[in-house]
Coordinates of C-alpha atoms and ligand atoms in Angstrom, one line a residue:
X204 CA -33.9 -29.4 18.4
X205 CA -31.3 -31.0 20.6
X206 CA -30.3 -33.3 17.8
X207 CA -29.8 -30.5 15.3
X208 CA -27.6 -28.6 17.8
X209 CA -25.5 -31.7 18.2
X210 CA -25.3 -32.1 14.4
X211 CA -24.2 -28.5 14.0
X212 CA -21.5 -29.0 16.7
X213 CA -20.2 -32.0 14.7
X214 CA -20.0 -30.0 11.5
X215 CA -18.2 -27.2 13.3
X216 CA -15.6 -29.7 14.8
X217 CA -15.1 -31.3 11.4
X218 CA -14.5 -27.9 9.7
X219 CA -11.6 -27.1 12.1
X220 CA -9.7 -29.9 10.3
X221 CA -11.0 -29.3 6.8
X222 CA -11.6 -31.9 4.3
X223 CA -9.6 -31.6 1.1
X224 CA -6.5 -30.1 2.8
X225 CA -3.2 -31.8 2.2
X226 CA 0.2 -30.6 3.3
X227 CA 2.0 -28.3 0.8
X228 CA 5.6 -27.3 1.4
X229 CA 6.3 -23.6 1.9
X230 CA 7.5 -22.0 -1.3
X231 CA 11.3 -21.3 -1.4
X232 CA 12.4 -18.0 0.1
X233 CA 13.7 -15.3 -2.2
X234 CA 17.3 -14.3 -1.1
X235 CA 16.9 -11.0 -3.0
X236 CA 14.4 -9.7 -0.5
X237 CA 16.8 -10.1 2.5
X238 CA 19.6 -8.5 0.4
X239 CA 17.4 -5.5 -0.5
X240 CA 16.2 -5.1 3.1
X241 CA 19.8 -5.0 4.3
X242 CA 20.6 -2.1 2.0
X243 CA 18.2 0.4 3.6
X244 CA 20.2 3.0 5.5
X245 CA 18.8 4.8 8.6
X246 CA 21.7 7.3 8.3
X247 CA 20.7 8.2 4.7
X248 CA 17.1 8.7 5.8
X249 CA 18.3 10.9 8.7
X250 CA 20.2 13.1 6.1
X251 CA 17.1 13.2 3.9
X252 CA 14.8 14.4 6.6
X253 CA 17.3 16.9 7.9
X254 CA 17.6 18.4 4.5
X255 CA 13.8 18.6 4.1
X256 CA 13.4 20.2 7.5
X257 CA 16.1 22.6 6.5
X258 CA 13.7 24.2 4.0
X259 CA 11.9 25.8 6.9
X260 CA 8.4 25.2 5.6
X261 CA 7.2 23.0 2.8
X262 CA 3.7 24.4 2.9
X263 CA 1.9 24.0 -0.4
X264 CA 1.3 27.8 -0.5
X265 CA 4.8 28.7 0.5
X266 CA 7.6 30.4 -1.5
X267 CA 8.5 28.7 -4.8
X268 CA 11.3 31.0 -5.9
X269 CA 13.7 30.9 -3.0
X270 CA 16.7 28.5 -3.3
X271 CA 16.7 27.9 0.4
X272 CA 13.1 28.1 1.8
X273 CA 9.7 26.8 0.8
X274 CA 8.1 24.1 -1.3
X275 CA 9.8 25.2 -4.5
X276 CA 13.3 24.6 -3.1
X277 CA 12.2 21.3 -1.6
X278 CA 10.8 19.9 -4.8
X279 CA 13.8 21.0 -6.9
X280 CA 16.0 19.2 -4.4
X281 CA 13.9 16.0 -4.5
X282 CA 14.1 16.2 -8.3
X283 CA 17.9 16.6 -8.3
X284 CA 18.2 13.7 -5.9
X285 CA 16.2 11.4 -8.2
X286 CA 18.3 12.6 -11.1
X287 CA 21.5 11.8 -9.3
X288 CA 20.2 8.3 -8.5
X289 CA 19.3 7.8 -12.1
X290 CA 22.9 8.7 -13.1
X291 CA 24.1 5.9 -10.8
X292 CA 21.9 3.3 -12.6
X293 CA 22.7 4.3 -16.2
X294 CA 19.6 6.5 -16.5
X295 CA 17.2 3.9 -15.2
X296 CA 14.9 6.6 -13.7
X297 CA 12.8 9.0 -15.8
X298 CA 12.1 12.0 -13.5
X299 CA 8.9 13.9 -14.2
X300 CA 7.0 16.7 -12.4
X301 CA 3.3 16.5 -13.2
X302 CA 1.3 19.4 -11.8
X303 CA -2.2 20.9 -11.7
X304 CA -3.3 24.4 -10.9
X305 CA -5.7 24.1 -7.9
X306 CA -8.1 26.4 -6.2
X307 CA -10.2 25.1 -3.2
X308 CA -11.2 25.8 0.4
X309 CA -7.6 25.6 1.5
X310 CA -6.0 27.1 -1.7
X311 CA -7.7 30.5 -2.0
X312 CA -5.7 31.6 -5.1
X313 CA -4.8 29.4 -8.1
X314 CA -1.7 27.5 -7.1
X315 CA 0.4 25.0 -8.9
X316 CA 0.5 21.7 -7.0
X317 CA 3.5 19.7 -8.3
X318 CA 4.5 16.1 -7.7
X319 CA 8.0 14.7 -8.3
X320 CA 8.0 11.2 -9.8
X321 CA 10.9 8.9 -10.6
X322 CA 9.8 6.1 -13.0
X323 CA 11.8 2.9 -13.2
X324 CA 10.6 1.2 -16.3
X325 CA 9.7 -2.5 -16.0
X326 CA 11.7 -4.9 -18.2
X327 CA 8.9 -7.2 -19.5
X328 CA 5.6 -5.6 -18.4
X329 CA 6.2 -1.8 -18.3
X330 CA 2.5 -0.7 -18.3
X331 CA 2.0 -2.6 -15.0
X332 CA 3.0 -0.2 -12.3
X333 CA 3.6 -0.5 -8.5
X334 CA 3.9 2.8 -6.7
X335 CA 5.3 4.0 -3.4
X336 CA 4.2 7.5 -2.3
X337 CA 4.7 10.0 0.5
X338 CA 4.0 13.7 0.7
X339 CA 6.6 16.4 1.0
X340 CA 4.3 19.3 2.0
X341 CA 4.0 20.3 5.7
X342 CA 1.9 22.5 7.9
X343 CA 1.4 23.9 11.4
X344 CA -1.7 24.5 13.5
X345 CA -3.4 26.8 11.0
X346 CA -3.7 25.0 7.7
X347 CA -3.4 28.3 5.8
X348 CA -0.2 29.4 7.5
X349 CA 2.4 29.2 4.7
X350 CA 5.2 31.2 6.4
X351 CA 5.9 29.8 9.9
X352 CA 8.5 27.1 10.3
X353 CA 6.7 23.7 9.6
X354 CA 9.4 21.1 9.8
X355 CA 7.0 18.2 9.1
X356 CA 9.8 15.7 10.0
X357 CA 7.4 12.9 10.5
X358 CA 4.4 14.2 8.6
X359 CA 5.5 13.5 6.1
X360 CA 9.3 13.9 5.5
X361 CA 9.4 10.3 6.9
X362 CA 7.2 9.0 4.1
X363 CA 9.2 11.1 1.6
X364 CA 12.4 9.5 3.0
X365 CA 10.9 6.1 2.6
X366 CA 10.1 6.8 -1.1
X367 CA 13.6 8.2 -1.8
X368 CA 15.4 5.4 0.0
X369 CA 13.3 2.8 -1.8
X370 CA 14.3 4.4 -5.1
X371 CA 18.0 4.4 -4.2
X372 CA 18.0 0.7 -3.2
X373 CA 15.7 -0.7 -5.9
X374 CA 17.1 1.3 -8.8
X375 CA 20.2 -0.9 -8.7
X376 CA 18.0 -3.9 -9.8
X377 CA 15.7 -4.7 -12.7
X378 CA 12.1 -5.8 -12.3
X379 CA 9.4 -7.1 -14.6
X380 CA 6.9 -4.3 -13.8
X381 CA 7.5 -0.6 -13.6
X382 CA 8.1 1.0 -10.1
X383 CA 7.1 4.6 -9.6
X384 CA 8.6 6.6 -6.7
X385 CA 6.2 9.4 -6.0
X386 CA 6.9 12.4 -3.8
X387 CA 3.6 14.2 -3.6
X388 CA 2.5 17.8 -2.6
X389 CA -0.8 19.4 -1.6
X390 CA -1.8 16.6 0.8
X391 CA -2.6 19.0 3.7
X392 CA -4.6 21.3 1.4
X393 CA -7.0 18.5 0.2
X394 CA -5.1 15.5 -1.1
X395 CA -4.3 17.4 -4.3
X396 CA -1.0 15.6 -5.0
X397 CA -2.8 12.2 -4.8
X398 CA -5.2 13.5 -7.4
X399 CA -2.3 14.6 -9.6
X400 CA -0.8 11.1 -9.3
X401 CA -4.1 9.4 -10.1
X402 CA -4.7 11.6 -13.1
X403 CA -1.2 11.0 -14.3
X404 CA -1.6 7.3 -14.0
X405 CA -4.9 7.4 -15.9
X406 CA -3.5 9.6 -18.7
X407 CA -0.5 7.3 -19.1
X408 CA -2.8 4.2 -19.2
X409 CA -0.8 2.6 -16.3
X410 CA -2.3 -0.6 -14.9
X411 CA -1.5 0.4 -11.3
X412 CA -1.3 -2.8 -9.3
X413 CA -0.6 -1.1 -6.0
X414 CA 0.1 2.3 -4.3
X415 CA 1.8 1.9 -1.0
X416 CA 1.2 5.3 0.5
X417 CA 3.5 6.1 3.4
X418 CA 2.2 8.9 5.6
X419 CA 3.5 9.3 9.2
X420 CA 5.9 6.4 9.4
X421 CA 8.8 7.5 11.6
X422 CA 7.7 7.9 15.1
X423 CA 7.7 4.9 17.6
X424 CA 6.4 6.6 20.7
X425 CA 2.7 7.4 20.9
X426 CA 0.9 10.2 22.7
X427 CA -0.1 7.5 25.2
X428 CA 3.6 7.0 26.1
X429 CA 3.7 3.6 24.6
X430 CA 6.9 2.9 22.7
X431 CA 6.5 0.2 20.0
X432 CA 9.2 -0.4 17.6
X433 CA 8.2 -3.8 16.1
X434 CA 5.0 -3.2 14.2
X435 CA 3.4 -0.9 11.6
X436 CA -0.2 -0.4 10.6
X437 CA -1.4 -1.0 7.1
X438 CA -4.9 0.4 6.4
X439 CA -6.9 -0.9 3.5
X440 CA -10.5 -0.5 2.2
X441 CA -12.7 -3.5 2.5
X442 CA -14.8 -3.0 -0.7
X443 CA -13.8 -1.1 -3.8
X444 CA -14.5 2.6 -3.8
X445 CA -15.6 2.2 -7.5
X446 CA -18.0 -0.7 -6.8
X447 CA -21.3 -0.3 -8.6
X448 CA -24.7 -0.9 -7.0
X449 CA -25.1 -4.1 -8.9
X450 CA -21.7 -5.4 -7.8
X451 CA -22.5 -4.4 -4.3
X452 CA -25.8 -6.5 -4.4
X453 CA -23.9 -9.6 -5.5
X454 CA -21.1 -9.1 -3.0
X455 CA -23.6 -8.6 -0.1
X456 CA -25.0 -12.0 -0.8
X457 CA -22.0 -14.1 -1.5
X458 CA -19.3 -12.3 0.4
X459 CA -16.4 -10.1 -0.5
X460 CA -16.7 -7.3 2.2
X461 CA -13.2 -7.9 3.3
X462 CA -11.5 -8.9 0.1
X463 CA -10.9 -5.9 -2.1
X464 CA -7.6 -5.8 -4.1
X465 CA -6.3 -3.2 -1.5
X466 CA -7.1 -5.7 1.3
X467 CA -5.2 -8.4 -0.5
X468 CA -2.2 -6.0 -0.8
X469 CA -2.3 -5.6 3.0
X470 CA -2.4 -9.4 3.4
X471 CA 0.5 -9.7 1.0
X472 CA 2.6 -7.2 3.0
X473 CA 1.7 -8.9 6.3
X474 CA 2.8 -12.2 4.8
X475 CA 6.1 -10.8 3.6
X476 CA 6.8 -9.2 7.1
X477 CA 6.1 -12.5 8.8
X478 CA 8.6 -14.3 6.5
X479 CA 11.3 -11.7 5.9
X480 CA 11.2 -9.1 8.7
X481 CA 12.0 -11.1 11.8
X482 CA 10.2 -9.5 14.8
X483 CA 8.7 -6.6 12.7
X484 CA 5.0 -7.2 12.0
X485 CA 2.2 -5.7 10.1
X486 CA -1.0 -4.9 11.9
X487 CA -3.8 -4.9 9.3
X488 CA -6.5 -2.4 10.0
X489 CA -9.7 -3.0 8.2
X490 CA -10.3 0.7 7.3
X491 CA -9.4 2.9 4.4
X492 CA -7.5 5.2 6.8
X493 CA -7.5 6.2 10.4
X494 CA -11.0 7.0 11.8
X495 CA -12.4 10.0 9.9
X496 CA -9.0 11.0 8.6
X497 CA -7.6 10.8 5.0
X498 CA -4.6 10.4 2.9
X499 CA -3.4 10.5 -0.7
X500 CA -4.3 6.9 -1.2
X501 CA -8.0 8.0 -1.3
X502 CA -7.5 9.7 -4.6
X503 CA -6.0 6.5 -6.1
X504 CA -8.9 4.4 -4.8
X505 CA -11.4 6.8 -6.3
X506 CA -9.7 6.3 -9.7
X507 CA -10.0 2.5 -9.2
X508 CA -6.3 1.8 -8.3
X509 CA -5.6 -0.5 -5.3
X510 CA -3.9 1.4 -2.6
X511 CA -3.0 1.1 1.1
X512 CA -1.9 3.5 3.8
X513 CA 1.1 2.7 5.9
X514 CA 1.3 4.5 9.2
X515 CA 3.3 4.0 12.5
X516 CA 1.7 1.9 15.2
X517 CA 1.3 4.7 17.8
X518 CA 0.9 8.3 16.6
X519 CA 1.9 11.3 18.7
X520 CA -0.6 14.1 18.1
X521 CA 1.5 16.7 19.9
X522 CA 3.9 16.4 17.0
X523 CA 1.4 16.7 14.1
X524 CA 0.0 19.9 12.6
X525 CA 1.3 22.0 15.5
X526 CA 3.0 25.4 15.9
X527 CA 6.5 24.9 17.3
X528 CA 6.0 25.8 21.0
X529 CA 6.3 24.6 24.6
X530 CA 3.1 24.6 26.7
X531 CA 2.8 23.1 30.2
X532 CA 6.1 21.4 29.7
X533 CA 5.0 19.7 26.5
X534 CA 7.1 20.5 23.4
X535 CA 4.8 20.7 20.4
X536 CA 5.8 20.5 16.8
X537 CA 6.9 17.9 14.2
X538 CA 10.6 18.1 14.8
X539 CA 13.3 15.7 13.7
X540 CA 14.0 14.7 17.3
X541 CA 10.6 12.9 17.2
X542 CA 11.8 10.5 14.4
X543 CA 13.1 7.0 15.3
X544 CA 15.4 6.2 12.4
X545 CA 15.8 2.6 13.2
X546 CA 12.0 2.3 13.2
X547 CA 11.6 4.3 9.9
X548 CA 14.3 2.0 8.3
X549 CA 12.2 -1.1 9.2
X550 CA 9.0 0.5 7.7
X551 CA 11.1 1.3 4.6
X552 CA 12.4 -2.3 4.4
X553 CA 8.8 -3.6 4.4
X554 CA 8.0 -1.2 1.5
X555 CA 11.2 -2.2 -0.4
X556 CA 10.5 -5.9 -0.2
X557 CA 6.8 -5.5 -1.0
X558 CA 7.6 -3.4 -4.1
X559 CA 10.3 -5.9 -5.2
X560 CA 8.0 -8.9 -4.7
X561 CA 5.1 -7.2 -6.5
X562 CA 7.3 -6.0 -9.4
X563 CA 9.0 -9.4 -9.8
X564 CA 5.8 -11.5 -9.7
X565 CA 3.3 -11.9 -12.6
X566 CA 0.3 -9.6 -12.7
X567 CA -2.5 -10.6 -10.4
X568 CA -4.8 -13.3 -11.8
X569 CA -7.8 -12.3 -13.9
X570 CA -11.1 -13.9 -14.6
X571 CA -11.2 -15.5 -11.2
X572 CA -14.5 -17.3 -10.6
X573 CA -15.8 -20.1 -8.4
X574 CA -18.7 -22.6 -8.7
X575 CA -19.9 -25.7 -6.9
X576 CA -23.2 -25.0 -5.1
X577 CA -25.0 -28.2 -3.9
X578 CA -21.9 -30.3 -4.4
X579 CA -19.0 -31.6 -2.2
X580 CA -16.4 -29.9 -4.4
X581 CA -15.4 -26.4 -5.4
X582 CA -14.4 -25.5 -8.9
X583 CA -12.0 -22.5 -9.2
X584 CA -11.4 -20.8 -12.5
X585 CA -9.1 -18.1 -13.9
X586 CA -7.9 -16.8 -17.2
X587 CA -4.4 -18.2 -18.0
X588 CA -1.9 -15.5 -18.6
X589 CA 1.4 -15.6 -20.5
X590 CA 3.5 -14.2 -17.6
X591 CA 2.3 -16.8 -15.1
X592 CA 4.0 -20.2 -15.0
X593 CA 1.5 -21.6 -12.5
X594 CA -1.4 -20.8 -10.2
X595 CA -1.8 -21.3 -6.4
X596 CA -5.3 -21.7 -5.1
X597 CA -5.9 -20.3 -1.6
X598 CA -8.8 -20.7 0.8
X599 CA -9.6 -19.7 4.3
X600 CA -12.5 -19.8 6.8
X601 CA -14.9 -16.9 6.1
X602 CA -14.0 -15.3 9.5
X603 CA -10.2 -15.8 9.1
X604 CA -8.1 -12.6 8.4
X605 CA -5.4 -14.3 6.4
X606 CA -5.3 -16.9 3.6
X607 CA -4.6 -20.2 5.3
X608 CA -4.7 -23.2 2.9
X609 CA -3.2 -23.6 -0.5
X610 CA -2.8 -26.0 -3.4
X611 CA -0.8 -25.5 -6.5
X612 CA -2.7 -26.2 -9.8
X613 CA -1.0 -28.9 -11.9
X614 CA 0.6 -27.8 -15.1
X615 CA -2.4 -29.0 -17.1
X616 CA -4.8 -27.2 -14.8
X617 CA -2.7 -24.0 -15.0
X618 CA -2.9 -24.1 -18.8
X619 CA -6.6 -24.9 -18.7
X620 CA -7.5 -22.2 -16.2
X621 CA -9.4 -24.5 -13.8
X622 CA -9.0 -26.8 -10.9
X623 CA -11.4 -28.7 -8.7
X624 CA -10.9 -28.8 -4.9
X625 CA -12.2 -32.2 -4.0
X626 CA -14.2 -32.3 -0.7
X627 CA -13.8 -28.5 -0.1
X628 CA -17.4 -27.2 0.2
X629 CA -17.9 -23.9 -1.5
X630 CA -20.3 -22.7 1.3
X631 CA -17.8 -22.7 4.1
X632 CA -14.7 -21.0 2.7
X633 CA -13.5 -17.9 0.9
X634 CA -11.3 -18.7 -2.1
X635 CA -8.7 -16.9 -4.1
X636 CA -6.1 -17.4 -6.9
X637 CA -2.5 -16.3 -7.0
X638 CA -0.5 -16.2 -10.2
X639 CA 3.1 -17.6 -9.8
X640 CA 6.0 -16.8 -12.0
X641 CA 8.6 -19.3 -13.4
X642 CA 11.0 -18.2 -10.7
X643 CA 8.6 -18.7 -7.9
X644 CA 7.5 -15.1 -7.3
X645 CA 3.8 -15.1 -6.3
X646 CA 1.4 -12.3 -7.0
X647 CA -1.2 -11.2 -4.4
X648 CA -4.3 -13.4 -4.1
X649 CA -7.3 -12.4 -6.1
X650 CA -10.8 -12.9 -4.7
X651 CA -13.5 -14.1 -7.3
X652 CA -15.7 -11.7 -9.2
X653 CA -15.9 -7.9 -9.3
X654 CA -15.3 -7.6 -5.5
X655 CA -11.8 -8.9 -5.8
X656 CA -10.9 -7.8 -9.4
X657 CA -7.8 -5.7 -10.0
X658 CA -9.4 -4.5 -13.3
X659 CA -10.6 -0.9 -13.6
X660 CA -13.8 -0.1 -15.5
X661 CA -13.0 0.7 -19.1
X662 CA -14.7 4.1 -18.9
X663 CA -14.1 6.8 -16.4
X664 CA -15.3 5.4 -13.0
X665 CA -18.7 6.8 -12.1
X666 CA -18.0 6.3 -8.4
X667 CA -15.3 9.0 -8.6
X668 CA -18.0 11.6 -8.3
X669 CA -19.5 10.0 -5.2
Ligands
ZN246 ZN1 0.5 13.5 6.2

């Protein structure tokens, strides 16, 4: 007994300096990302939120005819803004307004829920799509109150301002994949705009690689009084919403509980923040959303599209879903004074560089698989793709939150779709593969098998009815 404990301790010590690891230089930085980040303007975002607040209420059930007040005026303004941006880039944005007529618990009479999308077509892989979304609709205490002032400056004019600023900055550049800037509606009445977006993506046969859903991203002082300006939370599901029972059985045995495509997106964003955002960091939260709460990304996940929720570090609940009032000296309501525009700009920069990096890189690797049980080495396989110039193999301890070790496949291995990691034991590590473009852009890491696959089921996902 004593001996076996000693042996176990030796193995543990050895695994802290893993076999098979050799130094690999950090890939070159991309100057474009720093350039894009510098173009995000807090002043413009201030003007955007002031304009949105000026519509009085943007409740989903509010007036649609008035030119000055209500959701109709708000969405016409967003559409006109996207059209103006498109003029500035030679018509690079196709502006569309998909809608559905919805009736539900919070929409008692049939009501048109309309999103406003600006679509920047990719230059080489236009069916591959990265999305940034936020919702324009707002509410007060009673979710059915469609007439009282509901400024929704932070929930979610801040996310809408992130989407619109990303469009303004990124539309001046060209990317391999398509970028969709999505201003949603109906979130507060049941995530209806997220459903419209997911259904639109499905109908258009988009291969959605990511939806970065920004909801409540502009406040830096929490209800706890803590002011934190240097981090943002990125929520991601651990296992795919569309996972089948058979896939779950396999994943339960071999791992993959924390390696869904959405989780890899969160890791991808955290890595970019570390490299390009100075003191501004991503806190990954291993949850689909905040505890028992929801967002439009849920509808994308149900449709089988990887998606994350981006939300400020410390929320202030006196400013969310509240009638405008003062009680016991506390001012309630989601007013523009609660938005920290320097903070919102940093959250927007993180989105902008993430979208640019995703849309510049090749598609995430497919056919990723590993083998090597009862041997000293691990074999990693993938399906070589035309848009990838190379592949980077990543691995990490099974308890490690971020990918740690990497090795580039040789040119011959990249073409052959296989590499062998000598002296890296398959039992002790999680593995992944990242496609790398000719110009060094690296796609998110893909975990092996169904647990990590970006692919959607060919038929309508059964899990959507769960
Ligand atoms: Zn919201």
